[in-house]
């Protein structure tokens, strides 16, 4: 079976003059190679297709695959993660991970909060600030936390995201609006423990495989800087004990409410009263075999990278009525 891999390679864009910030969510060649190797070990014939531009060119040259393993984050706009799956849908090529609507809605943290809270998953009280005038309607309890509504990998998140006064709120909202050219999501600050939970599968077959607690030095947020230097700034501990059941149940509820498939992560944090709240869902979770949260937490829970990719693939194959290749004899 021919499996194509779609991805945004950071160096491809850097070579073409894109900035480090524009490409912060993009992957390294070693991530693509690790996925490719895992697929080959499962018996698939693979092809590294590349990003949406390279996919469009391959499709116009009549290339086709039985399945595409898609981790392309996309470049611009709030539908950027949806471009590759939407294109593949038009060619009726099945793919691993969620479709365009789930990816679009999950990238927008305001919309995903609405969906999961309607399913009973607690969220921190929050509001959307689309222009500075919206701040006048804010009746949230300080301290607050502000982030761009549709970014990932901790973009736009620094220690200044935590605001304690109206002045700081106005300044930071102004920064997010102008710097990221999109609304700011303002939430009541969640001061408690933070967890990220891995989910594999879809619908009634989805399983929370485990999670980890994330503690950042000096109470820093888990931002692009802390993530990139996690060995210095962060401590990861396997999710176990009193929080385990609650985290897994909430992660699964959020995952199913949003309609995630095959695999991903749900981020959670405890509020001022000890209640576990949803932060966001990641249906395209990072897959660097050593440095990304999902492989790290999977490993902590006895699932190595190969097994993780196999579990994700089994879910995608089953959803698409496809079969595993026969073992190589
Ligand atoms: N309401 C909040 N209260 C306290 N901390 C928060 C809140 N929202 C976000 N954070 C902090 O900011 C970090 C990044 O937030 P979030 O997960 O929404 O961003 P992201 O860029 O999409 O992350 P990812 O890299 O997981 O895609 C969280 O892991 C957490 O440390
Ligand atoms: Mg997150």
mmCIF file of C-alpha atoms and ligand atoms in Angstrom:
data_model
loop_
_atom_site.group_PDB
_atom_site.id
_atom_site.type_symbol
_atom_site.label_atom_id
_atom_site.label_comp_id
_atom_site.label_asym_id
_atom_site.label_seq_id
_atom_site.Cartn_x
_atom_site.Cartn_y
_atom_site.Cartn_z
ATOM 1 C CA UNK A 1 0.000 0.000 0.000
ATOM 2 C CA UNK A 2 1.348 3.420 -0.989
ATOM 3 C CA UNK A 3 1.334 5.967 1.839
ATOM 4 C CA UNK A 4 2.235 9.579 1.065
ATOM 5 C CA UNK A 5 3.399 11.927 3.816
ATOM 6 C CA UNK A 6 2.414 15.616 3.799
ATOM 7 C CA UNK A 7 4.201 18.063 6.096
ATOM 8 C CA UNK A 8 5.625 21.564 6.298
ATOM 9 C CA UNK A 9 9.379 21.320 6.430
ATOM 10 C CA UNK A 10 10.778 24.368 8.217
ATOM 11 C CA UNK A 11 13.953 24.484 6.117
ATOM 12 C CA UNK A 12 11.927 24.526 2.849
ATOM 13 C CA UNK A 13 10.346 27.830 3.930
ATOM 14 C CA UNK A 14 13.467 29.305 5.565
ATOM 15 C CA UNK A 15 15.342 28.701 2.277
ATOM 16 C CA UNK A 16 12.620 30.762 0.550
ATOM 17 C CA UNK A 17 12.935 33.715 2.952
ATOM 18 C CA UNK A 18 10.116 33.024 5.419
ATOM 19 C CA UNK A 19 10.730 34.136 9.022
ATOM 20 C CA UNK A 20 11.506 31.945 12.034
ATOM 21 C CA UNK A 21 8.178 33.040 13.576
ATOM 22 C CA UNK A 22 6.098 32.243 10.466
ATOM 23 C CA UNK A 23 7.616 28.768 10.466
ATOM 24 C CA UNK A 24 7.697 28.079 14.226
ATOM 25 C CA UNK A 25 5.112 25.285 13.980
ATOM 26 C CA UNK A 26 6.857 23.513 11.112
ATOM 27 C CA UNK A 27 8.717 20.227 11.231
ATOM 28 C CA UNK A 28 12.313 19.100 10.973
ATOM 29 C CA UNK A 29 13.420 16.501 8.440
ATOM 30 C CA UNK A 30 14.188 14.117 11.322
ATOM 31 C CA UNK A 31 10.482 14.059 12.284
ATOM 32 C CA UNK A 32 9.435 13.183 8.724
ATOM 33 C CA UNK A 33 12.149 10.513 8.500
ATOM 34 C CA UNK A 34 11.088 8.989 11.834
ATOM 35 C CA UNK A 35 7.455 8.723 10.659
ATOM 36 C CA UNK A 36 8.579 7.413 7.274
ATOM 37 C CA UNK A 37 10.778 4.731 8.908
ATOM 38 C CA UNK A 38 7.972 3.670 11.233
ATOM 39 C CA UNK A 39 5.608 3.305 8.250
ATOM 40 C CA UNK A 40 8.188 1.312 6.272
ATOM 41 C CA UNK A 41 8.654 -1.002 9.282
ATOM 42 C CA UNK A 42 4.909 -1.618 9.178
ATOM 43 C CA UNK A 43 5.253 -2.756 5.564
ATOM 44 C CA UNK A 44 4.018 0.370 3.751
ATOM 45 C CA UNK A 45 5.596 1.819 0.650
ATOM 46 C CA UNK A 46 6.106 5.516 1.440
ATOM 47 C CA UNK A 47 6.634 8.782 -0.381
ATOM 48 C CA UNK A 48 7.560 12.118 1.237
ATOM 49 C CA UNK A 49 5.242 14.493 -0.652
ATOM 50 C CA UNK A 50 5.893 17.751 1.232
ATOM 51 C CA UNK A 51 3.660 20.788 1.780
ATOM 52 C CA UNK A 52 0.408 21.917 0.132
ATOM 53 C CA UNK A 53 2.271 23.499 -2.794
ATOM 54 C CA UNK A 54 4.203 20.279 -3.430
ATOM 55 C CA UNK A 55 1.009 18.247 -2.965
ATOM 56 C CA UNK A 56 -0.845 20.379 -5.557
ATOM 57 C CA UNK A 57 1.966 19.920 -8.030
ATOM 58 C CA UNK A 58 2.084 16.134 -7.427
ATOM 59 C CA UNK A 59 -1.704 15.877 -7.822
ATOM 60 C CA UNK A 60 -1.568 17.828 -11.098
ATOM 61 C CA UNK A 61 1.049 15.343 -12.300
ATOM 62 C CA UNK A 62 -1.519 12.594 -11.634
ATOM 63 C CA UNK A 63 0.264 11.171 -8.598
ATOM 64 C CA UNK A 64 -2.018 9.319 -6.183
ATOM 65 C CA UNK A 65 -1.609 7.398 -2.900
ATOM 66 C CA UNK A 66 -3.779 4.866 -1.078
ATOM 67 C CA UNK A 67 -3.516 6.929 2.106
ATOM 68 C CA UNK A 68 -1.762 10.143 3.141
ATOM 69 C CA UNK A 69 -0.191 10.628 6.571
ATOM 70 C CA UNK A 70 -0.861 14.337 6.987
ATOM 71 C CA UNK A 71 0.931 16.535 9.518
ATOM 72 C CA UNK A 72 0.985 19.728 7.401
ATOM 73 C CA UNK A 73 0.352 22.768 9.622
ATOM 74 C CA UNK A 74 -0.199 25.222 6.745
ATOM 75 C CA UNK A 75 1.200 28.687 6.306
ATOM 76 C CA UNK A 76 -1.315 31.532 6.536
ATOM 77 C CA UNK A 77 -4.848 32.191 7.744
ATOM 78 C CA UNK A 78 -7.095 30.500 10.271
ATOM 79 C CA UNK A 79 -7.885 27.651 7.852
ATOM 80 C CA UNK A 80 -4.230 26.873 7.177
ATOM 81 C CA UNK A 81 -4.303 23.407 8.766
ATOM 82 C CA UNK A 82 -7.396 22.558 6.729
ATOM 83 C CA UNK A 83 -5.864 23.117 3.281
ATOM 84 C CA UNK A 84 -4.204 19.711 2.808
ATOM 85 C CA UNK A 85 -7.110 17.570 4.100
ATOM 86 C CA UNK A 86 -9.595 19.667 2.080
ATOM 87 C CA UNK A 87 -7.526 19.109 -1.072
ATOM 88 C CA UNK A 88 -7.228 15.375 -0.386
ATOM 89 C CA UNK A 89 -10.994 15.199 0.145
ATOM 90 C CA UNK A 90 -11.558 16.624 -3.350
ATOM 91 C CA UNK A 91 -9.418 13.851 -4.825
ATOM 92 C CA UNK A 92 -11.071 11.267 -2.565
ATOM 93 C CA UNK A 93 -7.698 10.295 -1.120
ATOM 94 C CA UNK A 94 -8.058 9.094 2.476
ATOM 95 C CA UNK A 95 -5.714 10.547 5.089
ATOM 96 C CA UNK A 96 -4.524 10.077 8.656
ATOM 97 C CA UNK A 97 -5.755 12.578 11.285
ATOM 98 C CA UNK A 98 -8.710 14.904 11.324
ATOM 99 C CA UNK A 99 -10.498 16.588 8.441
ATOM 100 C CA UNK A 100 -10.687 20.281 7.511
ATOM 101 C CA UNK A 101 -13.566 21.255 9.805
ATOM 102 C CA UNK A 102 -12.117 19.624 12.944
ATOM 103 C CA UNK A 103 -8.690 21.126 12.246
ATOM 104 C CA UNK A 104 -10.181 24.567 11.564
ATOM 105 C CA UNK A 105 -12.357 24.566 14.661
ATOM 106 C CA UNK A 106 -9.554 23.273 16.899
ATOM 107 C CA UNK A 107 -7.156 25.932 15.681
ATOM 108 C CA UNK A 108 -9.686 28.525 16.821
ATOM 109 C CA UNK A 109 -9.521 28.218 20.613
ATOM 110 C CA UNK A 110 -12.669 30.296 21.109
ATOM 111 C CA UNK A 111 -14.769 27.969 18.932
ATOM 112 C CA UNK A 112 -13.250 24.833 20.440
ATOM 113 C CA UNK A 113 -14.034 26.148 23.960
ATOM 114 C CA UNK A 114 -17.686 26.607 22.927
ATOM 115 C CA UNK A 115 -17.887 23.064 21.582
ATOM 116 C CA UNK A 116 -16.246 21.272 24.496
ATOM 117 C CA UNK A 117 -18.080 23.297 27.134
ATOM 118 C CA UNK A 118 -21.396 22.421 25.470
ATOM 119 C CA UNK A 119 -20.351 18.789 26.042
ATOM 120 C CA UNK A 120 -19.834 19.471 29.749
ATOM 121 C CA UNK A 121 -16.051 19.942 29.791
ATOM 122 C CA UNK A 122 -15.184 22.881 32.085
ATOM 123 C CA UNK A 123 -13.417 25.894 30.541
ATOM 124 C CA UNK A 124 -12.084 29.003 32.234
ATOM 125 C CA UNK A 125 -14.474 31.985 31.877
ATOM 126 C CA UNK A 126 -13.331 33.880 28.811
ATOM 127 C CA UNK A 127 -14.144 36.296 26.011
ATOM 128 C CA UNK A 128 -12.980 37.203 22.554
ATOM 129 C CA UNK A 129 -11.435 40.640 21.997
ATOM 130 C CA UNK A 130 -11.687 41.537 18.310
ATOM 131 C CA UNK A 131 -11.003 45.257 18.811
ATOM 132 C CA UNK A 132 -9.795 47.254 21.823
ATOM 133 C CA UNK A 133 -13.333 48.540 22.480
ATOM 134 C CA UNK A 134 -14.386 44.972 23.381
ATOM 135 C CA UNK A 135 -12.326 45.269 26.569
ATOM 136 C CA UNK A 136 -15.044 47.540 28.034
ATOM 137 C CA UNK A 137 -17.379 44.502 28.087
ATOM 138 C CA UNK A 138 -14.897 42.429 30.106
ATOM 139 C CA UNK A 139 -16.348 41.315 33.437
ATOM 140 C CA UNK A 140 -13.803 38.546 34.058
ATOM 141 C CA UNK A 141 -11.893 38.189 37.320
ATOM 142 C CA UNK A 142 -8.234 39.270 37.207
ATOM 143 C CA UNK A 143 -5.607 37.916 36.789
ATOM 144 C CA UNK A 144 -6.291 37.103 33.139
ATOM 145 C CA UNK A 145 -4.405 35.254 30.435
ATOM 146 C CA UNK A 146 -4.352 36.558 26.831
ATOM 147 C CA UNK A 147 -3.324 34.687 23.702
ATOM 148 C CA UNK A 148 -3.925 34.887 19.958
ATOM 149 C CA UNK A 149 -7.121 32.949 19.212
ATOM 150 C CA UNK A 150 -5.707 30.852 16.340
ATOM 151 C CA UNK A 151 -2.048 30.068 16.955
ATOM 152 C CA UNK A 152 -0.165 27.001 18.168
ATOM 153 C CA UNK A 153 3.254 25.969 19.506
ATOM 154 C CA UNK A 154 2.967 28.673 22.165
ATOM 155 C CA UNK A 155 3.153 31.507 19.612
ATOM 156 C CA UNK A 156 2.215 34.867 21.137
ATOM 157 C CA UNK A 157 2.550 33.467 24.647
ATOM 158 C CA UNK A 158 5.121 34.923 27.061
ATOM 159 C CA UNK A 159 5.147 35.918 30.725
ATOM 160 C CA UNK A 160 3.350 39.096 29.551
ATOM 161 C CA UNK A 161 0.312 36.968 28.609
ATOM 162 C CA UNK A 162 -0.583 36.943 32.313
ATOM 163 C CA UNK A 163 -2.160 40.344 33.034
ATOM 164 C CA UNK A 164 -3.129 41.743 36.425
ATOM 165 C CA UNK A 165 -4.625 45.157 35.596
ATOM 166 C CA UNK A 166 -6.822 46.931 33.044
ATOM 167 C CA UNK A 167 -3.729 48.742 31.775
ATOM 168 C CA UNK A 168 -1.853 45.478 31.167
ATOM 169 C CA UNK A 169 -4.967 43.949 29.594
ATOM 170 C CA UNK A 170 -5.303 46.818 27.109
ATOM 171 C CA UNK A 171 -1.582 46.749 26.275
ATOM 172 C CA UNK A 172 -1.405 43.007 25.737
ATOM 173 C CA UNK A 173 -4.667 42.824 23.773
ATOM 174 C CA UNK A 174 -3.371 45.658 21.558
ATOM 175 C CA UNK A 175 -0.153 43.706 21.036
ATOM 176 C CA UNK A 176 -1.950 40.468 20.052
ATOM 177 C CA UNK A 177 -4.382 42.282 17.721
ATOM 178 C CA UNK A 178 -1.662 44.136 15.833
ATOM 179 C CA UNK A 179 1.141 41.563 15.944
ATOM 180 C CA UNK A 180 -0.962 38.549 14.969
ATOM 181 C CA UNK A 181 -3.717 40.322 13.035
ATOM 182 C CA UNK A 182 -6.425 38.222 14.714
ATOM 183 C CA UNK A 183 -8.655 38.413 17.805
ATOM 184 C CA UNK A 184 -7.229 37.814 21.280
ATOM 185 C CA UNK A 185 -8.725 35.159 23.521
ATOM 186 C CA UNK A 186 -8.914 36.466 27.096
ATOM 187 C CA UNK A 187 -9.435 33.889 29.836
ATOM 188 C CA UNK A 188 -9.365 33.929 33.612
ATOM 189 C CA UNK A 189 -5.890 32.755 34.609
ATOM 190 C CA UNK A 190 -5.693 29.101 35.612
ATOM 191 C CA UNK A 191 -3.125 29.058 38.449
ATOM 192 C CA UNK A 192 -3.042 25.306 39.133
ATOM 193 C CA UNK A 193 -1.305 22.237 37.745
ATOM 194 C CA UNK A 194 -1.034 21.713 33.981
ATOM 195 C CA UNK A 195 -1.414 18.422 32.132
ATOM 196 C CA UNK A 196 -1.378 17.241 28.554
ATOM 197 C CA UNK A 197 -3.146 13.984 27.700
ATOM 198 C CA UNK A 198 -2.595 11.777 24.638
ATOM 199 C CA UNK A 199 -5.648 10.342 22.901
ATOM 200 C CA UNK A 200 -5.521 7.668 20.195
ATOM 201 C CA UNK A 201 -8.440 6.578 18.048
ATOM 202 C CA UNK A 202 -11.803 7.984 17.122
ATOM 203 C CA UNK A 203 -15.293 8.148 18.610
ATOM 204 C CA UNK A 204 -16.241 5.207 20.817
ATOM 205 C CA UNK A 205 -12.859 3.588 20.049
ATOM 206 C CA UNK A 206 -10.836 6.559 21.289
ATOM 207 C CA UNK A 207 -8.547 5.813 24.235
ATOM 208 C CA UNK A 208 -6.661 8.194 26.518
ATOM 209 C CA UNK A 209 -3.237 6.522 26.467
ATOM 210 C CA UNK A 210 -1.861 8.594 29.333
ATOM 211 C CA UNK A 211 -0.542 12.020 30.036
ATOM 212 C CA UNK A 212 2.039 14.071 31.800
ATOM 213 C CA UNK A 213 2.170 16.999 34.160
ATOM 214 C CA UNK A 214 4.087 19.991 32.816
ATOM 215 C CA UNK A 215 5.815 22.253 35.322
ATOM 216 C CA UNK A 216 7.627 25.306 33.979
ATOM 217 C CA UNK A 217 10.342 27.074 35.943
ATOM 218 C CA UNK A 218 9.328 30.322 37.730
ATOM 219 C CA UNK A 219 5.702 29.601 36.849
ATOM 220 C CA UNK A 220 6.348 30.574 33.219
ATOM 221 C CA UNK A 221 3.658 29.639 30.665
ATOM 222 C CA UNK A 222 4.406 26.706 28.370
ATOM 223 C CA UNK A 223 5.378 29.014 25.504
ATOM 224 C CA UNK A 224 7.451 28.688 22.330
ATOM 225 C CA UNK A 225 10.597 29.647 24.330
ATOM 226 C CA UNK A 226 9.990 27.201 27.173
ATOM 227 C CA UNK A 227 9.049 24.434 24.711
ATOM 228 C CA UNK A 228 12.163 24.906 22.589
ATOM 229 C CA UNK A 229 14.324 24.790 25.743
ATOM 230 C CA UNK A 230 12.223 22.327 27.669
ATOM 231 C CA UNK A 231 15.270 20.543 29.118
ATOM 232 C CA UNK A 232 16.112 23.804 30.968
ATOM 233 C CA UNK A 233 12.656 25.249 31.706
ATOM 234 C CA UNK A 234 10.264 22.317 32.052
ATOM 235 C CA UNK A 235 9.786 19.257 34.175
ATOM 236 C CA UNK A 236 7.569 16.460 32.841
ATOM 237 C CA UNK A 237 6.073 13.883 35.209
ATOM 238 C CA UNK A 238 3.862 10.936 34.191
ATOM 239 C CA UNK A 239 0.174 11.515 34.878
ATOM 240 C CA UNK A 240 -0.821 9.232 37.737
ATOM 241 C CA UNK A 241 -2.615 9.316 41.050
ATOM 242 C CA UNK A 242 -5.521 11.565 41.939
ATOM 243 C CA UNK A 243 -5.627 13.513 38.674
ATOM 244 C CA UNK A 244 -5.322 10.581 36.272
ATOM 245 C CA UNK A 245 -8.955 9.537 35.946
ATOM 246 C CA UNK A 246 -10.256 13.102 35.785
ATOM 247 C CA UNK A 247 -7.709 14.152 33.141
ATOM 248 C CA UNK A 248 -8.359 11.100 30.983
ATOM 249 C CA UNK A 249 -12.144 11.443 31.204
ATOM 250 C CA UNK A 250 -12.089 15.152 30.341
ATOM 251 C CA UNK A 251 -9.569 14.644 27.526
ATOM 252 C CA UNK A 252 -11.732 11.935 25.962
ATOM 253 C CA UNK A 253 -14.891 14.035 26.297
ATOM 254 C CA UNK A 254 -13.158 17.015 24.674
ATOM 255 C CA UNK A 255 -11.684 14.818 21.928
ATOM 256 C CA UNK A 256 -15.038 13.303 21.052
ATOM 257 C CA UNK A 257 -16.909 16.608 21.326
ATOM 258 C CA UNK A 258 -14.556 18.186 18.817
ATOM 259 C CA UNK A 259 -14.588 15.057 16.625
ATOM 260 C CA UNK A 260 -10.841 14.372 16.624
ATOM 261 C CA UNK A 261 -9.700 11.178 14.883
ATOM 262 C CA UNK A 262 -6.659 8.865 14.996
ATOM 263 C CA UNK A 263 -4.625 10.736 17.590
ATOM 264 C CA UNK A 264 -3.792 13.985 19.290
ATOM 265 C CA UNK A 265 -3.458 15.766 22.606
ATOM 266 C CA UNK A 266 -5.721 17.661 24.967
ATOM 267 C CA UNK A 267 -4.218 20.353 27.235
ATOM 268 C CA UNK A 268 -5.744 20.889 30.685
ATOM 269 C CA UNK A 269 -5.067 23.158 33.655
ATOM 270 C CA UNK A 270 -6.522 23.530 37.139
ATOM 271 C CA UNK A 271 -8.438 26.687 38.116
ATOM 272 C CA UNK A 272 -8.345 28.703 41.334
ATOM 273 C CA UNK A 273 -10.964 26.416 42.940
ATOM 274 C CA UNK A 274 -9.208 23.166 42.019
ATOM 275 C CA UNK A 275 -11.425 22.434 39.004
ATOM 276 C CA UNK A 276 -9.717 20.878 35.957
ATOM 277 C CA UNK A 277 -10.326 23.017 32.840
ATOM 278 C CA UNK A 278 -9.818 22.534 29.119
ATOM 279 C CA UNK A 279 -7.161 24.771 27.511
ATOM 280 C CA UNK A 280 -7.117 23.441 23.967
ATOM 281 C CA UNK A 281 -7.180 20.343 21.776
ATOM 282 C CA UNK A 282 -4.363 19.479 19.340
ATOM 283 C CA UNK A 283 -5.612 17.159 16.578
ATOM 284 C CA UNK A 284 -2.279 17.667 14.742
ATOM 285 C CA UNK A 285 0.052 17.098 17.677
ATOM 286 C CA UNK A 286 3.826 17.417 17.185
ATOM 287 C CA UNK A 287 5.469 14.080 16.328
ATOM 288 C CA UNK A 288 9.174 14.673 16.786
ATOM 289 C CA UNK A 289 10.168 11.279 18.235
ATOM 290 C CA UNK A 290 12.237 12.800 21.060
ATOM 291 C CA UNK A 291 11.104 16.390 21.649
ATOM 292 C CA UNK A 292 7.340 16.469 21.017
ATOM 293 C CA UNK A 293 4.838 16.129 23.856
ATOM 294 C CA UNK A 294 2.787 13.254 22.404
ATOM 295 C CA UNK A 295 5.779 10.907 21.836
ATOM 296 C CA UNK A 296 7.224 11.963 25.223
ATOM 297 C CA UNK A 297 4.047 11.192 27.147
ATOM 298 C CA UNK A 298 3.480 8.005 25.127
ATOM 299 C CA UNK A 299 6.977 6.821 26.063
ATOM 300 C CA UNK A 300 6.310 7.581 29.740
ATOM 301 C CA UNK A 301 3.298 5.323 29.432
ATOM 302 C CA UNK A 302 5.210 2.430 27.831
ATOM 303 C CA UNK A 303 4.385 3.229 24.182
ATOM 304 C CA UNK A 304 7.464 3.771 22.016
ATOM 305 C CA UNK A 305 7.434 5.859 18.829
ATOM 306 C CA UNK A 306 6.964 2.863 16.550
ATOM 307 C CA UNK A 307 3.960 1.642 18.554
ATOM 308 C CA UNK A 308 2.505 5.157 18.655
ATOM 309 C CA UNK A 309 2.600 5.464 14.855
ATOM 310 C CA UNK A 310 1.181 1.943 14.553
ATOM 311 C CA UNK A 311 -1.737 2.799 16.847
ATOM 312 C CA UNK A 312 -2.454 5.973 14.875
ATOM 313 C CA UNK A 313 -2.260 4.062 11.572
ATOM 314 C CA UNK A 314 -4.528 1.267 12.779
ATOM 315 C CA UNK A 315 -7.174 3.856 13.639
ATOM 316 C CA UNK A 316 -6.858 5.563 10.224
ATOM 317 C CA UNK A 317 -6.946 2.240 8.338
ATOM 318 C CA UNK A 318 -10.024 1.069 10.200
ATOM 319 C CA UNK A 319 -11.859 4.374 9.615
ATOM 320 C CA UNK A 320 -11.137 4.117 5.918
ATOM 321 C CA UNK A 321 -11.838 0.402 5.546
ATOM 322 C CA UNK A 322 -8.239 -0.288 4.570
ATOM 323 C CA UNK A 323 -6.097 -3.228 5.672
ATOM 324 C CA UNK A 324 -2.575 -3.438 7.063
ATOM 325 C CA UNK A 325 -0.083 -4.741 4.481
ATOM 326 C CA UNK A 326 0.760 -8.431 4.857
ATOM 327 C CA UNK A 327 3.850 -8.932 7.040
ATOM 328 C CA UNK A 328 7.111 -9.182 5.074
ATOM 329 C CA UNK A 329 8.250 -12.842 5.160
HETATM 330 N N1 LIG B 1 -6.198 30.388 30.793
HETATM 331 C C1 LIG B 1 -4.917 30.082 31.034
HETATM 332 N N2 LIG B 1 -4.424 30.190 32.301
HETATM 333 C C2 LIG B 1 -3.131 29.877 32.581
HETATM 334 N N3 LIG B 1 -2.238 29.484 31.658
HETATM 335 C C3 LIG B 1 -2.666 29.367 30.385
HETATM 336 C C4 LIG B 1 -4.025 29.634 30.003
HETATM 337 N N4 LIG B 1 -4.135 29.416 28.671
HETATM 338 C C5 LIG B 1 -2.900 29.021 28.251
HETATM 339 N N5 LIG B 1 -2.027 29.000 29.275
HETATM 340 C C6 LIG B 1 -0.586 28.655 29.222
HETATM 341 O O1 LIG B 1 -0.102 28.910 27.918
HETATM 342 C C7 LIG B 1 0.334 27.669 27.315
HETATM 343 C C8 LIG B 1 0.021 27.644 25.840
HETATM 344 O O2 LIG B 1 -1.389 27.773 25.655
HETATM 345 P P1 LIG B 1 -2.131 26.946 24.536
HETATM 346 O O3 LIG B 1 -2.005 25.493 24.800
HETATM 347 O O4 LIG B 1 -3.500 27.495 24.375
HETATM 348 O O5 LIG B 1 -1.251 27.387 23.285
HETATM 349 P P2 LIG B 1 -0.672 26.651 22.039
HETATM 350 O O6 LIG B 1 0.286 27.603 21.459
HETATM 351 O O7 LIG B 1 -1.791 26.237 21.145
HETATM 352 O O8 LIG B 1 0.019 25.366 22.573
HETATM 353 P P3 LIG B 1 0.478 24.025 21.782
HETATM 354 O O9 LIG B 1 1.938 24.160 21.642
HETATM 355 O O10 LIG B 1 0.091 22.968 22.750
HETATM 356 O O11 LIG B 1 -0.227 23.983 20.471
HETATM 357 C C9 LIG B 1 -0.405 26.590 28.096
HETATM 358 O O12 LIG B 1 0.269 25.360 27.967
HETATM 359 C C10 LIG B 1 -0.364 27.165 29.495
HETATM 360 O O13 LIG B 1 0.912 27.022 30.112
HETATM 361 MG MG1 LIG B 2 -1.171 23.846 24.082
#
